[in-house]
Coordinates of C-alpha atoms and ligand atoms in Angstrom, one line a residue:
M461 CA 0.0 0.0 0.0
S462 CA 1.4 3.4 -0.9
H463 CA 1.4 6.3 1.5
P464 CA -1.9 8.2 1.6
W465 CA -0.3 11.5 0.5
I466 CA 1.1 10.1 -2.7
A467 CA -0.6 11.2 -5.9
D468 CA -2.0 8.7 -8.4
R469 CA 0.2 10.0 -11.2
I470 CA 3.4 8.8 -9.5
Q471 CA 2.1 5.2 -9.4
H472 CA 3.2 4.9 -13.0
F473 CA 6.8 5.0 -11.9
D474 CA 8.6 1.9 -11.0
S475 CA 12.4 2.4 -10.7
S476 CA 12.8 -0.5 -8.3
G477 CA 14.5 -2.9 -10.8
I478 CA 17.3 -0.7 -11.9
R479 CA 17.9 0.7 -8.4
K480 CA 18.2 -2.8 -7.1
V481 CA 21.2 -3.3 -9.3
F482 CA 22.8 0.0 -8.4
D483 CA 22.2 -0.6 -4.7
L484 CA 23.9 -4.0 -5.1
A485 CA 26.8 -2.5 -6.9
A486 CA 27.4 -0.2 -3.9
T487 CA 27.6 -3.1 -1.5
M488 CA 29.9 -5.3 -3.6
T489 CA 33.7 -5.4 -3.5
D490 CA 35.2 -5.2 -7.0
P491 CA 32.1 -5.9 -9.0
I492 CA 32.3 -6.2 -12.8
N493 CA 30.1 -3.3 -13.6
L494 CA 28.6 -3.4 -17.1
S495 CA 25.3 -1.8 -16.0
I496 CA 26.0 1.9 -16.3
G497 CA 24.6 4.1 -19.0
Q498 CA 27.4 6.7 -19.1
P499 CA 30.7 6.9 -20.9
D500 CA 33.9 5.8 -19.0
F501 CA 36.0 8.5 -20.6
P502 CA 36.6 11.8 -18.7
V503 CA 34.9 15.1 -19.6
P504 CA 37.3 16.7 -22.2
E505 CA 39.9 19.0 -20.6
A506 CA 38.7 22.1 -22.6
V507 CA 35.2 21.5 -21.4
Q508 CA 36.3 21.2 -17.7
E509 CA 38.3 24.4 -18.1
A510 CA 35.3 26.3 -19.7
A511 CA 33.1 25.3 -16.7
I512 CA 35.7 26.5 -14.2
K513 CA 36.3 29.7 -16.1
A514 CA 32.5 30.4 -16.2
I515 CA 32.2 29.8 -12.5
R516 CA 35.2 32.1 -11.7
E517 CA 33.9 34.8 -14.0
G518 CA 30.7 34.8 -12.0
K519 CA 28.5 33.2 -14.6
N520 CA 26.6 31.5 -11.8
G521 CA 23.2 33.1 -11.9
Y522 CA 20.0 32.2 -13.8
S523 CA 20.5 32.2 -17.5
P524 CA 17.6 33.1 -19.8
T525 CA 15.1 30.2 -19.7
Q526 CA 15.9 29.3 -23.4
G527 CA 19.6 29.2 -22.6
I528 CA 22.7 31.4 -23.0
A529 CA 22.7 33.1 -26.4
P530 CA 26.1 31.9 -27.6
L531 CA 25.2 28.2 -27.1
R532 CA 21.8 28.7 -28.6
D533 CA 23.2 30.5 -31.6
A534 CA 26.0 27.9 -32.2
L535 CA 23.5 25.0 -32.0
T536 CA 21.0 26.9 -34.1
D537 CA 23.6 27.5 -36.8
R538 CA 24.5 23.8 -36.8
V539 CA 20.8 22.7 -37.0
R540 CA 20.2 25.2 -39.8
S541 CA 23.0 24.0 -41.9
Q542 CA 21.6 20.5 -41.5
Y543 CA 17.9 21.1 -42.1
N544 CA 17.1 24.7 -43.2
H545 CA 13.5 24.4 -41.9
S546 CA 12.0 27.9 -41.8
T547 CA 10.0 27.4 -38.6
R548 CA 12.5 25.4 -36.6
Q549 CA 13.5 26.9 -33.3
L550 CA 15.9 25.6 -30.6
F551 CA 16.4 26.1 -26.9
I552 CA 18.6 24.7 -24.1
T553 CA 17.1 22.2 -21.7
S554 CA 18.1 20.7 -18.4
G555 CA 19.5 17.5 -19.9
T556 CA 17.7 15.3 -22.4
S557 CA 15.5 14.1 -19.6
G558 CA 14.4 17.6 -19.0
G559 CA 13.6 17.9 -22.7
L560 CA 11.6 14.7 -22.7
V561 CA 9.5 16.0 -19.7
L562 CA 8.8 19.3 -21.4
A563 CA 8.0 17.7 -24.8
L564 CA 5.6 15.2 -23.3
M565 CA 3.9 17.6 -20.9
A566 CA 3.5 20.2 -23.8
L567 CA 2.0 17.6 -26.2
V568 CA 0.1 14.9 -24.4
N569 CA -3.4 15.4 -23.1
P570 CA -5.0 12.9 -20.7
G571 CA -6.1 9.9 -22.7
D572 CA -3.8 10.6 -25.7
E573 CA -1.8 7.7 -27.0
V574 CA 1.9 7.7 -27.6
I575 CA 3.5 5.0 -29.8
V576 CA 6.7 3.6 -28.2
F577 CA 8.9 0.8 -29.5
D578 CA 9.5 -2.0 -27.1
P579 CA 12.2 -2.4 -25.7
Y580 CA 12.3 1.3 -24.8
F581 CA 14.3 3.8 -22.7
V582 CA 12.9 3.4 -19.1
M583 CA 11.7 7.0 -18.8
Y584 CA 9.4 6.9 -21.8
K585 CA 6.6 4.9 -20.2
S586 CA 6.7 6.7 -16.9
L587 CA 6.7 10.2 -18.5
V588 CA 3.9 9.4 -20.9
G589 CA 1.9 8.2 -17.8
L590 CA 2.8 11.3 -15.9
A591 CA 1.3 13.4 -18.6
G592 CA -1.9 11.2 -18.4
G593 CA -1.2 9.5 -21.7
K594 CA -1.1 5.9 -22.6
C595 CA 1.8 4.1 -24.3
V596 CA 0.9 1.9 -27.2
M597 CA 3.8 -0.5 -27.4
I598 CA 5.1 -1.9 -30.6
D599 CA 7.0 -5.1 -30.1
T600 CA 10.3 -5.1 -32.1
Y601 CA 11.7 -8.4 -31.0
P602 CA 13.7 -10.3 -32.2
D603 CA 15.8 -8.0 -34.3
F604 CA 14.6 -4.6 -32.9
R605 CA 13.8 -3.2 -36.3
I606 CA 10.9 -0.7 -37.1
D607 CA 8.1 -2.4 -38.9
L608 CA 6.0 0.3 -40.6
E609 CA 3.0 -1.9 -41.0
K610 CA 2.9 -2.4 -37.2
V611 CA 3.2 1.3 -36.7
T612 CA 0.4 2.1 -39.2
A613 CA -1.8 -0.5 -37.5
A614 CA -1.2 1.0 -34.0
I615 CA -2.4 4.5 -35.1
T616 CA -5.8 5.5 -33.8
P617 CA -7.6 8.9 -33.7
R618 CA -6.1 9.3 -30.2
T619 CA -2.5 8.9 -31.3
K620 CA -0.7 12.1 -30.4
A621 CA 3.0 11.2 -30.7
I622 CA 5.6 8.7 -31.7
L623 CA 8.7 8.4 -29.4
F624 CA 11.6 7.3 -31.5
N625 CA 15.2 6.6 -30.4
S626 CA 18.1 5.6 -32.6
P627 CA 20.8 4.5 -31.8
A628 CA 18.7 3.0 -29.1
N629 CA 18.9 2.3 -25.4
P630 CA 18.8 -0.6 -24.4
T631 CA 19.5 -2.5 -27.7
G632 CA 22.2 -0.3 -29.4
V633 CA 20.3 -0.9 -32.6
T634 CA 20.3 1.8 -35.2
A635 CA 17.3 2.1 -37.5
S636 CA 18.1 2.1 -41.3
A637 CA 17.7 5.2 -43.4
E638 CA 14.7 3.5 -45.0
E639 CA 13.0 2.8 -41.7
I640 CA 13.6 6.3 -40.6
R641 CA 12.3 7.9 -43.8
G642 CA 9.2 5.7 -43.7
L643 CA 8.5 6.6 -40.0
A644 CA 9.0 10.3 -40.7
Q645 CA 6.7 10.3 -43.7
L646 CA 4.0 8.3 -41.9
A647 CA 4.1 10.8 -39.0
A648 CA 3.8 13.7 -41.4
E649 CA 1.0 12.1 -43.4
R650 CA -1.0 11.4 -40.3
N651 CA -0.2 14.6 -38.5
I652 CA 1.3 12.9 -35.5
A653 CA 4.2 14.5 -33.5
L654 CA 7.4 12.6 -34.0
I655 CA 9.8 13.0 -31.1
S656 CA 13.3 11.8 -32.0
D657 CA 15.6 11.2 -29.0
E658 CA 19.1 11.6 -30.6
I659 CA 21.2 11.5 -27.5
Y660 CA 23.4 8.7 -29.0
S661 CA 23.8 10.3 -32.4
L662 CA 27.5 10.6 -32.1
F663 CA 27.9 6.9 -31.2
N664 CA 27.0 5.7 -34.6
Y665 CA 29.6 3.2 -35.8
D666 CA 28.8 1.8 -39.2
E667 CA 26.6 4.3 -41.2
P668 CA 26.3 8.0 -41.1
F669 CA 23.7 9.2 -38.6
V670 CA 20.2 9.8 -40.0
S671 CA 17.5 11.9 -38.3
P672 CA 13.8 11.7 -39.1
A673 CA 14.1 15.6 -39.3
Q674 CA 15.7 15.1 -42.7
F675 CA 12.4 13.8 -44.0
N676 CA 9.8 15.5 -41.8
P677 CA 10.3 19.2 -41.0
Q678 CA 7.9 19.0 -38.0
T679 CA 10.1 16.4 -36.2
I680 CA 10.9 17.4 -32.6
V681 CA 14.5 16.5 -31.9
I682 CA 15.9 16.0 -28.4
D683 CA 19.7 15.9 -27.9
G684 CA 22.3 16.7 -25.2
F685 CA 25.9 16.6 -24.0
S686 CA 25.5 13.8 -21.4
K687 CA 26.7 10.9 -23.5
S688 CA 28.7 12.6 -26.3
H689 CA 31.0 14.4 -23.8
A690 CA 30.5 12.3 -20.6
M691 CA 28.6 15.2 -19.0
T692 CA 25.8 13.2 -17.5
G693 CA 26.0 15.1 -14.2
W694 CA 26.0 18.5 -15.8
R695 CA 22.5 18.5 -17.1
V696 CA 22.6 20.2 -20.5
G697 CA 20.6 19.2 -23.5
W698 CA 18.6 21.0 -26.2
I699 CA 15.4 20.6 -28.3
H700 CA 14.6 21.8 -31.7
G701 CA 11.3 21.6 -33.6
P702 CA 8.4 23.6 -34.9
G703 CA 8.5 27.2 -33.4
E704 CA 5.0 27.1 -31.9
V705 CA 5.6 23.9 -30.0
I706 CA 9.0 25.0 -28.9
Q707 CA 7.5 28.2 -27.4
Q708 CA 5.1 26.2 -25.3
M709 CA 8.0 24.1 -24.0
I710 CA 10.0 27.2 -23.1
K711 CA 7.0 28.5 -21.2
L712 CA 6.9 25.3 -19.2
Q713 CA 10.6 25.3 -18.6
Q714 CA 10.3 28.8 -17.1
Y715 CA 8.0 27.3 -14.4
T716 CA 9.8 24.1 -13.8
F717 CA 13.5 23.7 -14.5
V718 CA 13.9 27.5 -14.9
C719 CA 17.1 27.0 -17.0
A720 CA 20.0 24.5 -17.4
P721 CA 22.9 25.1 -15.0
Q722 CA 24.6 28.2 -16.4
P723 CA 28.3 27.2 -15.9
A724 CA 27.5 23.9 -17.6
Q725 CA 26.0 25.7 -20.6
W726 CA 29.3 27.6 -21.1
A727 CA 31.0 24.2 -20.9
G728 CA 28.6 22.9 -23.6
L729 CA 29.7 25.8 -25.8
A730 CA 33.3 24.6 -25.5
A731 CA 32.2 21.0 -26.0
L732 CA 31.0 21.9 -29.5
E733 CA 34.6 22.6 -30.5
V734 CA 36.0 19.3 -29.2
D735 CA 36.7 16.5 -31.6
M736 CA 35.4 13.3 -30.0
R737 CA 36.4 11.0 -32.9
R738 CA 39.1 9.2 -30.8
E739 CA 36.6 8.3 -28.1
I740 CA 34.0 7.2 -30.6
D741 CA 36.5 5.0 -32.4
A742 CA 37.5 3.5 -29.1
Y743 CA 33.8 2.7 -28.4
R744 CA 33.5 1.1 -31.9
R745 CA 36.3 -1.2 -30.9
K746 CA 34.6 -2.0 -27.6
R747 CA 31.5 -2.8 -29.5
D748 CA 33.4 -5.2 -31.8
R749 CA 35.1 -6.7 -28.7
I750 CA 31.9 -7.5 -26.9
V751 CA 30.1 -8.7 -29.9
A752 CA 33.0 -11.1 -30.8
G753 CA 33.0 -12.4 -27.3
L754 CA 29.3 -13.0 -27.1
R755 CA 28.4 -14.2 -30.5
E756 CA 29.3 -17.9 -30.1
H757 CA 27.3 -18.2 -26.9
Y758 CA 24.4 -15.8 -27.1
E759 CA 21.7 -14.8 -29.6
V760 CA 22.5 -11.1 -30.1
S761 CA 21.7 -8.4 -32.7
V762 CA 24.8 -6.5 -33.7
P763 CA 24.4 -3.0 -32.4
G764 CA 25.3 -0.1 -34.8
G765 CA 25.5 2.5 -32.1
A766 CA 25.1 3.7 -28.5
F767 CA 27.1 1.6 -26.0
Y768 CA 24.8 -1.3 -25.3
V769 CA 24.2 -4.8 -26.4
F770 CA 20.9 -6.6 -25.6
P771 CA 21.5 -10.4 -25.8
K772 CA 18.9 -13.1 -25.2
A773 CA 19.2 -14.9 -21.9
P774 CA 20.5 -18.4 -22.7
W775 CA 18.2 -20.1 -20.2
G776 CA 15.4 -19.3 -17.7
T777 CA 13.9 -15.8 -17.5
A778 CA 16.2 -12.9 -18.0
D779 CA 15.5 -11.8 -14.4
H780 CA 16.7 -15.2 -13.2
F781 CA 19.8 -15.1 -15.4
V782 CA 20.7 -11.6 -14.3
H783 CA 20.4 -12.8 -10.7
K784 CA 22.9 -15.5 -11.4
A785 CA 25.2 -13.0 -13.1
I786 CA 25.1 -10.7 -10.1
E787 CA 25.9 -13.7 -7.8
N788 CA 29.0 -13.9 -10.0
K789 CA 29.8 -10.2 -9.4
L790 CA 28.7 -9.2 -12.9
L791 CA 26.3 -6.3 -12.9
I792 CA 24.0 -6.2 -15.9
I793 CA 20.4 -5.0 -16.3
P794 CA 17.4 -7.3 -16.8
G795 CA 15.4 -6.5 -20.0
S796 CA 12.1 -6.4 -18.1
I797 CA 13.1 -2.9 -16.9
F798 CA 12.9 -1.8 -20.5
S799 CA 10.2 -4.1 -21.9
G800 CA 7.1 -6.1 -21.5
R801 CA 9.3 -9.2 -22.1
D802 CA 11.6 -10.8 -19.6
T803 CA 13.9 -12.5 -22.1
H804 CA 16.9 -10.3 -22.7
F805 CA 19.4 -8.4 -20.7
R806 CA 21.4 -5.1 -21.2
I807 CA 25.1 -4.9 -21.2
S808 CA 26.8 -1.5 -21.2
Y809 CA 30.3 -1.7 -22.7
A810 CA 31.1 1.9 -21.6
A811 CA 33.9 0.3 -19.5
S812 CA 37.6 -0.5 -19.7
D813 CA 38.6 -3.3 -21.9
A814 CA 39.8 -5.2 -18.9
T815 CA 36.3 -4.9 -17.3
I816 CA 34.6 -6.0 -20.6
D817 CA 36.9 -9.1 -20.7
R818 CA 36.1 -10.0 -17.1
G819 CA 32.4 -9.7 -17.9
L820 CA 32.7 -11.8 -21.0
E821 CA 34.5 -14.5 -19.0
V822 CA 31.6 -14.7 -16.6
L823 CA 29.0 -14.6 -19.4
R824 CA 30.8 -17.5 -21.2
R825 CA 30.7 -19.5 -18.0
L826 CA 27.0 -18.8 -17.5
A827 CA 26.0 -19.5 -21.1
T828 CA 25.1 -23.1 -20.2
R829 CA 23.1 -23.8 -17.1
T830 CA 25.0 -25.7 -14.4
Ligands
LIG1293 N1 17.4 9.3 -23.7 C1 18.0 8.1 -23.7 C2 17.7 7.1 -24.8 C3 19.0 7.8 -22.7 O1 19.6 6.6 -22.7 C4 19.2 8.7 -21.7 C5 20.2 8.5 -20.6 N2 20.3 7.2 -20.1 C6 18.5 9.9 -21.7 C7 17.6 10.2 -22.7 C8 18.7 11.0 -20.7 O2 19.9 11.7 -20.8 P1 20.2 13.0 -20.0 O3 21.4 12.7 -19.1 O4 20.6 14.0 -21.0 O5 19.1 13.4 -19.2

């Protein structure tokens, strides 16, 4: 029974599963931690220096709600050179998560339906619920591809938005240009808001990154510095999309997050100048390392991006299998956290090669039930 003061809307949230793994990690000595969704490389030196400089120069107060002008201008220039949509506007958010909250709160009415691809990033279901909406899940197993026929069949008069994420958390799968074009055109034809979570756009290993905004000028794009520059704790992201929608989100930010942390916004401006190719290349090699180590023993879709793989549990339920892994000091996340199914598990390879190898050794041992 929940406490009598707790509002109904919060009942949609269940963070118990993922928290359990993190709590366990805190109590274990020398765990093999492949559970964390953040890069293992440091924040680039120039970005650290920019934050320190901003703090020392007294740039510590509120910034305009829509973000400091130099960062907004730099990102707007970049977006304009990519898309040249006349009504596209951009503002700075408190992380990508902050952007997701604003987008869903600004768009979803109680009873509206939001199409989400299962498996999905944990927040999507909770945030749609918080807005009073209902997720209509599209099952993408076993290869985690977008099936446009399924999407078309899921659309009803109540469909307000589609939440799309490629490269994806938790699978690491990147949608093909054809899938993305099809989804973008479908959303445009049916006048449904397409929200594209592009936080892993830099971690794209095999093909150039493709955004649905290339095919649908009304696409709402959410992005941020958390993953690309290892700035997860700094809380800076951005959104761009149709001006009228963006203005409503800015209004809501004014009364909720107020602004992204100002020193971190100056750091973000410096981050735009930093070449991350070396880090991305290293993550491509980590992807290859983990896939090569798993392939023989596990059913796994080769991920084209992000820093996750999502193999099938070789026996039992995924929850049971993950339990066994944790008993062997290997921290991974059960797929049921991200899905209606309890069959797969998420590995994050944002870790040192030595940790990845230790993890692979445990996974090889656990591949057959003893
Ligand atoms: N979207 C996805 C798909 C993510 O994986 C994450 C972080 N795990 C976020 C959004 C949130 O990122 P941020 O730190 O910018 O809030």
